[in-house]
PDB file of C-alpha atoms and ligand atoms in Angstrom:
ATOM      1  CA  UNK A  36     -40.244  -8.791 -13.299  1.00 91.00           C
ATOM      2  CA  UNK A  37     -41.532 -11.994 -13.550  1.00 98.00           C
ATOM      3  CA  UNK A  38     -45.120 -13.002 -15.397  1.00 98.00           C
ATOM      4  CA  UNK A  39     -46.687 -16.190 -13.550  1.00 98.00           C
ATOM      5  CA  UNK A  40     -49.272 -17.978 -15.675  1.00 98.00           C
ATOM      6  CA  UNK A  41     -51.083 -20.504 -13.250  1.00 98.00           C
ATOM      7  CA  UNK A  42     -54.451 -21.853 -11.728  1.00 97.00           C
ATOM      8  CA  UNK A  43     -55.089 -22.707  -8.105  1.00 96.00           C
ATOM      9  CA  UNK A  44     -53.926 -26.456  -8.541  1.00 95.00           C
ATOM     10  CA  UNK A  45     -50.974 -28.051  -6.446  1.00 94.00           C
ATOM     11  CA  UNK A  46     -48.718 -27.515  -9.497  1.00 97.00           C
ATOM     12  CA  UNK A  47     -49.985 -23.775  -9.919  1.00 97.00           C
ATOM     13  CA  UNK A  48     -49.704 -23.189  -6.249  1.00 97.00           C
ATOM     14  CA  UNK A  49     -46.192 -24.712  -5.801  1.00 97.00           C
ATOM     15  CA  UNK A  50     -44.959 -22.191  -8.340  1.00 98.00           C
ATOM     16  CA  UNK A  51     -46.603 -19.198  -6.676  1.00 98.00           C
ATOM     17  CA  UNK A  52     -45.515 -20.000  -3.418  1.00 98.00           C
ATOM     18  CA  UNK A  53     -41.922 -20.206  -4.441  1.00 98.00           C
ATOM     19  CA  UNK A  54     -42.163 -16.747  -6.034  1.00 98.00           C
ATOM     20  CA  UNK A  55     -44.089 -15.255  -2.956  1.00 98.00           C
ATOM     21  CA  UNK A  56     -41.568 -16.933  -0.488  1.00 98.00           C
ATOM     22  CA  UNK A  57     -38.556 -16.144  -2.504  1.00 98.00           C
ATOM     23  CA  UNK A  58     -39.629 -12.418  -2.542  1.00 98.00           C
ATOM     24  CA  UNK A  59     -39.563 -12.238  -6.363  1.00 98.00           C
ATOM     25  CA  UNK A  60     -41.718  -9.492  -8.039  1.00 98.00           C
ATOM     26  CA  UNK A  61     -44.418 -11.142 -10.316  1.00 98.00           C
ATOM     27  CA  UNK A  62     -47.603 -10.512 -12.113  1.00 98.00           C
ATOM     28  CA  UNK A  63     -50.115 -13.240 -11.717  1.00 98.00           C
ATOM     29  CA  UNK A  64     -52.037 -14.146 -14.954  1.00 98.00           C
ATOM     30  CA  UNK A  65     -54.830 -16.475 -13.963  1.00 98.00           C
ATOM     31  CA  UNK A  66     -55.554 -19.527 -16.395  1.00 98.00           C
ATOM     32  CA  UNK A  67     -58.931 -21.104 -16.570  1.00 98.00           C
ATOM     33  CA  UNK A  68     -58.090 -24.746 -17.292  1.00 97.00           C
ATOM     34  CA  UNK A  69     -61.789 -25.766 -17.070  1.00 96.00           C
ATOM     35  CA  UNK A  70     -62.061 -23.381 -20.080  1.00 98.00           C
ATOM     36  CA  UNK A  71     -59.056 -24.539 -21.760  1.00 98.00           C
ATOM     37  CA  UNK A  72     -57.186 -21.113 -21.701  1.00 98.00           C
ATOM     38  CA  UNK A  73     -53.874 -23.374 -21.641  1.00 98.00           C
ATOM     39  CA  UNK A  74     -54.361 -24.822 -24.795  1.00 98.00           C
ATOM     40  CA  UNK A  75     -54.714 -21.083 -26.685  1.00 98.00           C
ATOM     41  CA  UNK A  76     -52.013 -20.445 -29.131  1.00 98.00           C
ATOM     42  CA  UNK A  77     -50.386 -17.860 -27.197  1.00 98.00           C
ATOM     43  CA  UNK A  78     -50.237 -19.961 -24.215  1.00 98.00           C
ATOM     44  CA  UNK A  79     -48.792 -22.969 -26.323  1.00 98.00           C
ATOM     45  CA  UNK A  80     -46.301 -20.802 -27.297  1.00 98.00           C
ATOM     46  CA  UNK A  81     -44.847 -20.491 -24.116  1.00 98.00           C
ATOM     47  CA  UNK A  82     -45.545 -24.301 -23.206  1.00 98.00           C
ATOM     48  CA  UNK A  83     -46.272 -26.517 -26.057  1.00 98.00           C
ATOM     49  CA  UNK A  84     -47.854 -29.043 -23.397  1.00 98.00           C
ATOM     50  CA  UNK A  85     -50.565 -26.604 -22.901  1.00 98.00           C
ATOM     51  CA  UNK A  86     -50.223 -27.052 -19.122  1.00 98.00           C
ATOM     52  CA  UNK A  87     -49.754 -24.489 -16.294  1.00 98.00           C
ATOM     53  CA  UNK A  88     -47.547 -23.155 -14.319  1.00 98.00           C
ATOM     54  CA  UNK A  89     -45.430 -21.313 -16.864  1.00 98.00           C
ATOM     55  CA  UNK A  90     -43.057 -18.334 -16.043  1.00 98.00           C
ATOM     56  CA  UNK A  91     -41.787 -15.760 -18.261  1.00 98.00           C
ATOM     57  CA  UNK A  92     -38.822 -13.685 -16.560  1.00 98.00           C
ATOM     58  CA  UNK A  93     -37.854 -10.884 -18.663  1.00 97.00           C
ATOM     59  CA  UNK A  94     -34.769 -10.361 -16.834  1.00 96.00           C
ATOM     60  CA  UNK A  95     -33.183 -13.963 -16.690  1.00 96.00           C
ATOM     61  CA  UNK A  96     -29.501 -15.009 -16.566  1.00 94.00           C
ATOM     62  CA  UNK A  97     -27.394 -12.558 -18.429  1.00 94.00           C
ATOM     63  CA  UNK A  98     -30.051 -10.136 -18.661  1.00 95.00           C
ATOM     64  CA  UNK A  99     -32.003 -12.369 -21.079  1.00 96.00           C
ATOM     65  CA  UNK A 100     -35.735 -13.482 -21.011  1.00 97.00           C
ATOM     66  CA  UNK A 101     -36.511 -17.041 -20.001  1.00 98.00           C
ATOM     67  CA  UNK A 102     -39.865 -18.963 -20.357  1.00 98.00           C
ATOM     68  CA  UNK A 103     -40.007 -21.867 -18.220  1.00 98.00           C
ATOM     69  CA  UNK A 104     -42.652 -24.518 -17.359  1.00 98.00           C
ATOM     70  CA  UNK A 105     -42.509 -27.452 -14.958  1.00 98.00           C
ATOM     71  CA  UNK A 106     -43.460 -26.403 -11.231  1.00 98.00           C
ATOM     72  CA  UNK A 107     -40.337 -27.933  -9.605  1.00 97.00           C
ATOM     73  CA  UNK A 108     -38.199 -26.056 -12.141  1.00 98.00           C
ATOM     74  CA  UNK A 109     -39.869 -22.814 -11.544  1.00 98.00           C
ATOM     75  CA  UNK A 110     -39.340 -23.414  -7.864  1.00 98.00           C
ATOM     76  CA  UNK A 111     -35.525 -24.213  -8.147  1.00 97.00           C
ATOM     77  CA  UNK A 112     -35.208 -21.124 -10.674  1.00 98.00           C
ATOM     78  CA  UNK A 113     -36.934 -18.887  -8.083  1.00 98.00           C
ATOM     79  CA  UNK A 114     -34.714 -20.454  -5.391  1.00 98.00           C
ATOM     80  CA  UNK A 115     -31.178 -19.857  -7.287  1.00 97.00           C
ATOM     81  CA  UNK A 116     -32.160 -16.185  -8.650  1.00 97.00           C
ATOM     82  CA  UNK A 117     -33.056 -14.915  -5.189  1.00 98.00           C
ATOM     83  CA  UNK A 118     -30.647 -17.082  -3.078  1.00 97.00           C
ATOM     84  CA  UNK A 119     -33.441 -18.096  -0.726  1.00 98.00           C
ATOM     85  CA  UNK A 120     -34.859 -21.263   0.642  1.00 98.00           C
ATOM     86  CA  UNK A 121     -32.139 -23.578  -0.877  1.00 97.00           C
ATOM     87  CA  UNK A 122     -30.624 -25.727   2.098  1.00 96.00           C
ATOM     88  CA  UNK A 123     -27.534 -23.941   3.116  1.00 92.00           C
ATOM     89  CA  UNK A 124     -25.927 -27.086   4.711  1.00 91.00           C
ATOM     90  CA  UNK A 125     -24.629 -29.474   2.202  1.00 93.00           C
ATOM     91  CA  UNK A 126     -25.625 -32.323   4.275  1.00 94.00           C
ATOM     92  CA  UNK A 127     -29.176 -31.504   3.926  1.00 94.00           C
ATOM     93  CA  UNK A 128     -29.202 -31.428   0.281  1.00 96.00           C
ATOM     94  CA  UNK A 129     -30.008 -35.087  -0.533  1.00 97.00           C
ATOM     95  CA  UNK A 130     -33.099 -34.983   1.571  1.00 96.00           C
ATOM     96  CA  UNK A 131     -34.005 -31.846   0.121  1.00 97.00           C
ATOM     97  CA  UNK A 132     -33.751 -33.177  -3.290  1.00 97.00           C
ATOM     98  CA  UNK A 133     -35.601 -36.361  -2.354  1.00 97.00           C
ATOM     99  CA  UNK A 134     -38.329 -34.342  -0.786  1.00 96.00           C
ATOM    100  CA  UNK A 135     -38.657 -32.067  -3.777  1.00 96.00           C
ATOM    101  CA  UNK A 136     -38.890 -35.083  -6.188  1.00 96.00           C
ATOM    102  CA  UNK A 137     -41.457 -37.054  -4.100  1.00 96.00           C
ATOM    103  CA  UNK A 138     -43.668 -34.019  -3.855  1.00 95.00           C
ATOM    104  CA  UNK A 139     -43.762 -33.481  -7.566  1.00 91.00           C
ATOM    105  CA  UNK A 140     -43.350 -37.020  -9.118  1.00 95.00           C
ATOM    106  CA  UNK A 141     -45.099 -38.885  -6.507  1.00 96.00           C
ATOM    107  CA  UNK A 142     -47.673 -36.834  -4.659  1.00 96.00           C
ATOM    108  CA  UNK A 143     -48.860 -34.436  -7.178  1.00 95.00           C
ATOM    109  CA  UNK A 144     -49.497 -36.726  -9.936  1.00 96.00           C
ATOM    110  CA  UNK A 145     -51.346 -39.182  -7.229  1.00 97.00           C
ATOM    111  CA  UNK A 146     -53.708 -36.177  -6.739  1.00 96.00           C
ATOM    112  CA  UNK A 147     -54.157 -35.599 -10.497  1.00 95.00           C
ATOM    113  CA  UNK A 148     -55.102 -39.201 -11.007  1.00 96.00           C
ATOM    114  CA  UNK A 149     -57.204 -39.564  -7.680  1.00 96.00           C
ATOM    115  CA  UNK A 150     -59.423 -36.552  -9.031  1.00 95.00           C
ATOM    116  CA  UNK A 151     -59.636 -37.987 -12.577  1.00 95.00           C
ATOM    117  CA  UNK A 152     -60.749 -41.238 -11.388  1.00 95.00           C
ATOM    118  CA  UNK A 153     -63.055 -40.044  -8.905  1.00 95.00           C
ATOM    119  CA  UNK A 154     -64.580 -37.291 -10.882  1.00 93.00           C
ATOM    120  CA  UNK A 155     -64.747 -39.496 -14.030  1.00 94.00           C
ATOM    121  CA  UNK A 156     -68.434 -40.156 -15.330  1.00 93.00           C
ATOM    122  CA  UNK A 157     -67.790 -44.097 -15.183  1.00 93.00           C
ATOM    123  CA  UNK A 158     -65.998 -44.163 -11.969  1.00 92.00           C
ATOM    124  CA  UNK A 159     -63.680 -47.033 -11.416  1.00 92.00           C
ATOM    125  CA  UNK A 160     -63.552 -47.824  -7.809  1.00 95.00           C
ATOM    126  CA  UNK A 161     -60.469 -49.997  -7.476  1.00 96.00           C
ATOM    127  CA  UNK A 162     -58.323 -47.113  -9.319  1.00 96.00           C
ATOM    128  CA  UNK A 163     -59.834 -44.600  -6.711  1.00 96.00           C
ATOM    129  CA  UNK A 164     -58.965 -46.879  -3.780  1.00 97.00           C
ATOM    130  CA  UNK A 165     -55.428 -47.450  -5.189  1.00 98.00           C
ATOM    131  CA  UNK A 166     -54.700 -43.849  -5.574  1.00 98.00           C
ATOM    132  CA  UNK A 167     -56.234 -43.226  -1.991  1.00 98.00           C
ATOM    133  CA  UNK A 168     -53.915 -45.973  -0.560  1.00 98.00           C
ATOM    134  CA  UNK A 169     -51.099 -44.432  -2.531  1.00 98.00           C
ATOM    135  CA  UNK A 170     -51.709 -41.006  -1.164  1.00 98.00           C
ATOM    136  CA  UNK A 171     -52.010 -42.255   2.248  1.00 98.00           C
ATOM    137  CA  UNK A 172     -48.759 -44.254   2.066  1.00 98.00           C
ATOM    138  CA  UNK A 173     -46.695 -40.990   1.139  1.00 98.00           C
ATOM    139  CA  UNK A 174     -48.265 -39.118   3.736  1.00 97.00           C
ATOM    140  CA  UNK A 175     -47.442 -41.762   6.389  1.00 97.00           C
ATOM    141  CA  UNK A 176     -43.978 -42.110   5.245  1.00 97.00           C
ATOM    142  CA  UNK A 177     -43.823 -37.955   5.475  1.00 97.00           C
ATOM    143  CA  UNK A 178     -45.239 -38.208   8.835  1.00 98.00           C
ATOM    144  CA  UNK A 179     -42.459 -40.657   9.982  1.00 98.00           C
ATOM    145  CA  UNK A 180     -40.058 -38.240   8.486  1.00 97.00           C
ATOM    146  CA  UNK A 181     -41.450 -35.111  10.265  1.00 97.00           C
ATOM    147  CA  UNK A 182     -40.946 -37.077  13.375  1.00 97.00           C
ATOM    148  CA  UNK A 183     -37.305 -36.834  13.285  1.00 96.00           C
ATOM    149  CA  UNK A 184     -36.663 -33.596  11.867  1.00 96.00           C
ATOM    150  CA  UNK A 185     -38.782 -30.224  11.942  1.00 97.00           C
ATOM    151  CA  UNK A 186     -38.897 -29.654   8.058  1.00 97.00           C
ATOM    152  CA  UNK A 187     -38.316 -31.515   4.953  1.00 96.00           C
ATOM    153  CA  UNK A 188     -34.674 -31.477   4.633  1.00 95.00           C
ATOM    154  CA  UNK A 189     -33.638 -30.590   8.148  1.00 95.00           C
ATOM    155  CA  UNK A 190     -33.941 -27.713  10.509  1.00 94.00           C
ATOM    156  CA  UNK A 191     -34.653 -24.983   8.088  1.00 96.00           C
ATOM    157  CA  UNK A 192     -37.611 -24.143   5.898  1.00 97.00           C
ATOM    158  CA  UNK A 193     -36.689 -25.003   2.260  1.00 98.00           C
ATOM    159  CA  UNK A 194     -38.451 -25.039  -1.018  1.00 98.00           C
ATOM    160  CA  UNK A 195     -38.950 -28.588  -0.392  1.00 98.00           C
ATOM    161  CA  UNK A 196     -41.563 -27.703   2.390  1.00 98.00           C
ATOM    162  CA  UNK A 197     -43.550 -25.399  -0.003  1.00 98.00           C
ATOM    163  CA  UNK A 198     -43.576 -28.144  -2.725  1.00 97.00           C
ATOM    164  CA  UNK A 199     -44.969 -30.483  -0.497  1.00 97.00           C
ATOM    165  CA  UNK A 200     -47.334 -28.226   1.111  1.00 98.00           C
ATOM    166  CA  UNK A 201     -49.024 -27.271  -2.038  1.00 97.00           C
ATOM    167  CA  UNK A 202     -50.215 -30.746  -2.597  1.00 96.00           C
ATOM    168  CA  UNK A 203     -51.239 -31.245   0.947  1.00 97.00           C
ATOM    169  CA  UNK A 204     -53.325 -28.265   0.668  1.00 97.00           C
ATOM    170  CA  UNK A 205     -54.842 -28.941  -2.402  1.00 95.00           C
ATOM    171  CA  UNK A 206     -56.048 -32.315  -1.195  1.00 95.00           C
ATOM    172  CA  UNK A 207     -57.092 -30.860   2.246  1.00 94.00           C
ATOM    173  CA  UNK A 208     -59.481 -28.726   0.288  1.00 91.00           C
ATOM    174  CA  UNK A 209     -61.080 -31.617  -1.790  1.00 93.00           C
ATOM    175  CA  UNK A 210     -60.643 -34.756   0.318  1.00 96.00           C
ATOM    176  CA  UNK A 211     -59.695 -33.860   3.852  1.00 96.00           C
ATOM    177  CA  UNK A 212     -60.246 -37.449   5.364  1.00 97.00           C
ATOM    178  CA  UNK A 213     -57.200 -38.602   3.349  1.00 97.00           C
ATOM    179  CA  UNK A 214     -55.151 -36.068   5.158  1.00 97.00           C
ATOM    180  CA  UNK A 215     -56.294 -37.305   8.734  1.00 97.00           C
ATOM    181  CA  UNK A 216     -54.188 -39.118  11.434  1.00 97.00           C
ATOM    182  CA  UNK A 217     -50.653 -37.881  10.555  1.00 98.00           C
ATOM    183  CA  UNK A 218     -50.049 -35.523  13.563  1.00 98.00           C
ATOM    184  CA  UNK A 219     -46.592 -34.487  12.607  1.00 98.00           C
ATOM    185  CA  UNK A 220     -47.609 -33.685   9.137  1.00 98.00           C
ATOM    186  CA  UNK A 221     -50.382 -31.667  10.789  1.00 98.00           C
ATOM    187  CA  UNK A 222     -47.975 -29.781  12.896  1.00 98.00           C
ATOM    188  CA  UNK A 223     -45.866 -29.013  10.177  1.00 98.00           C
ATOM    189  CA  UNK A 224     -48.772 -27.886   7.641  1.00 98.00           C
ATOM    190  CA  UNK A 225     -50.086 -25.589  10.605  1.00 98.00           C
ATOM    191  CA  UNK A 226     -46.609 -23.673  10.486  1.00 98.00           C
ATOM    192  CA  UNK A 227     -46.111 -23.521   6.892  1.00 98.00           C
ATOM    193  CA  UNK A 228     -49.727 -22.824   6.159  1.00 98.00           C
ATOM    194  CA  UNK A 229     -49.399 -19.584   8.522  1.00 98.00           C
ATOM    195  CA  UNK A 230     -46.623 -18.049   6.694  1.00 98.00           C
ATOM    196  CA  UNK A 231     -47.656 -14.690   5.226  1.00 98.00           C
ATOM    197  CA  UNK A 232     -45.984 -15.349   1.949  1.00 98.00           C
ATOM    198  CA  UNK A 233     -47.691 -18.719   1.385  1.00 98.00           C
ATOM    199  CA  UNK A 234     -51.245 -17.402   2.604  1.00 98.00           C
ATOM    200  CA  UNK A 235     -50.539 -14.675  -0.125  1.00 97.00           C
ATOM    201  CA  UNK A 236     -49.897 -17.182  -2.659  1.00 98.00           C
ATOM    202  CA  UNK A 237     -52.819 -19.494  -2.100  1.00 96.00           C
ATOM    203  CA  UNK A 238     -55.295 -16.691  -2.947  1.00 94.00           C
ATOM    204  CA  UNK A 239     -56.243 -17.756  -6.384  1.00 91.00           C
TER     205      UNK A 239
HETATM  206  N1  LIG B  81     -45.219 -31.694 -14.614  1.00 89.82           N
HETATM  207  C1  LIG B  81     -45.902 -30.614 -14.469  1.00 89.82           C
HETATM  208  C2  LIG B  81     -47.503 -30.856 -14.697  1.00 89.82           C
HETATM  209  C3  LIG B  81     -48.218 -29.573 -15.099  1.00 89.82           C
HETATM  210  C4  LIG B  81     -49.724 -29.911 -14.912  1.00 89.82           C
HETATM  211  O1  LIG B  81     -50.155 -31.297 -14.773  1.00 89.82           O
HETATM  212  N2  LIG B  81     -50.661 -28.818 -14.821  1.00 89.82           N
HETATM  213  C5  LIG B  81     -52.105 -29.128 -14.929  1.00 89.82           C
HETATM  214  C6  LIG B  81     -52.939 -28.336 -13.791  1.00 89.82           C
HETATM  215  S1  LIG B  81     -52.068 -29.068 -12.222  1.00 89.82           S
HETATM  216  C7  LIG B  81     -52.764 -28.521 -16.134  1.00 89.82           C
HETATM  217  O2  LIG B  81     -52.153 -27.765 -16.475  1.00 89.82           O
HETATM  218  N3  LIG B  81     -53.571 -29.328 -16.559  1.00 89.82           N
HETATM  219  C8  LIG B  81     -54.381 -28.778 -17.874  1.00 89.82           C
HETATM  220  C9  LIG B  81     -54.164 -29.812 -18.987  1.00 89.82           C
HETATM  221  O3  LIG B  81     -53.529 -30.683 -19.082  1.00 89.82           O
HETATM  222  O4  LIG B  81     -54.762 -29.447 -19.899  1.00 89.82           O
HETATM  223  C10 LIG B  81     -45.643 -29.384 -13.427  1.00 89.82           C
HETATM  224  O5  LIG B  81     -45.239 -29.644 -12.443  1.00 89.82           O
HETATM  225  O6  LIG B  81     -45.942 -28.171 -13.739  1.00 89.82           O
END
């Protein structure tokens, strides 16, 4: 059994989608980041950075408990533990890793920066515009890619798709206009977003 500590942000959703899609049994412990629950001593003992998501797997490798933060690390951990949704074809792996890294190191931090700049008391419009443009650029590249293949890494759904979807879904809720005009992404998002395990994972 895995304990998942998360909130409904793109990083939190990424981790939860992975656990659901990989069919791993887990208990969700919702963390209210607005109230600062991620800075409580018992949380910091699991992740000294005081950030969600975190998992605790009481039956990690060798039967030993594992505590893990970083949404993409959790994603790959779930894939390796379950043997699901990692690319089967070796030739698909470079594209898999590239999409996975882009989702967590390009796209999600852009969402975080955008929300922070946009929601700041003293809003800095040039920064807001810069992060909006950056998001649209990532999405345009993603749309071009999905014109040539069905999924992030080829013709099979992988964890890279779930990782990208978490960010897309998060922004769709807050600033849907930034997700407009990308028909291939829309086609792909409609399919990923209809998967029962993904639907379950998004209900925070
Ligand atoms: N690189 C980390 C980022 C984690 C992160 O930024 N978590 C945010 C929510 S999406 C958080 O906990 N923010 C609250 C805080 O920093 O106090 C990951 O991929 O998990």
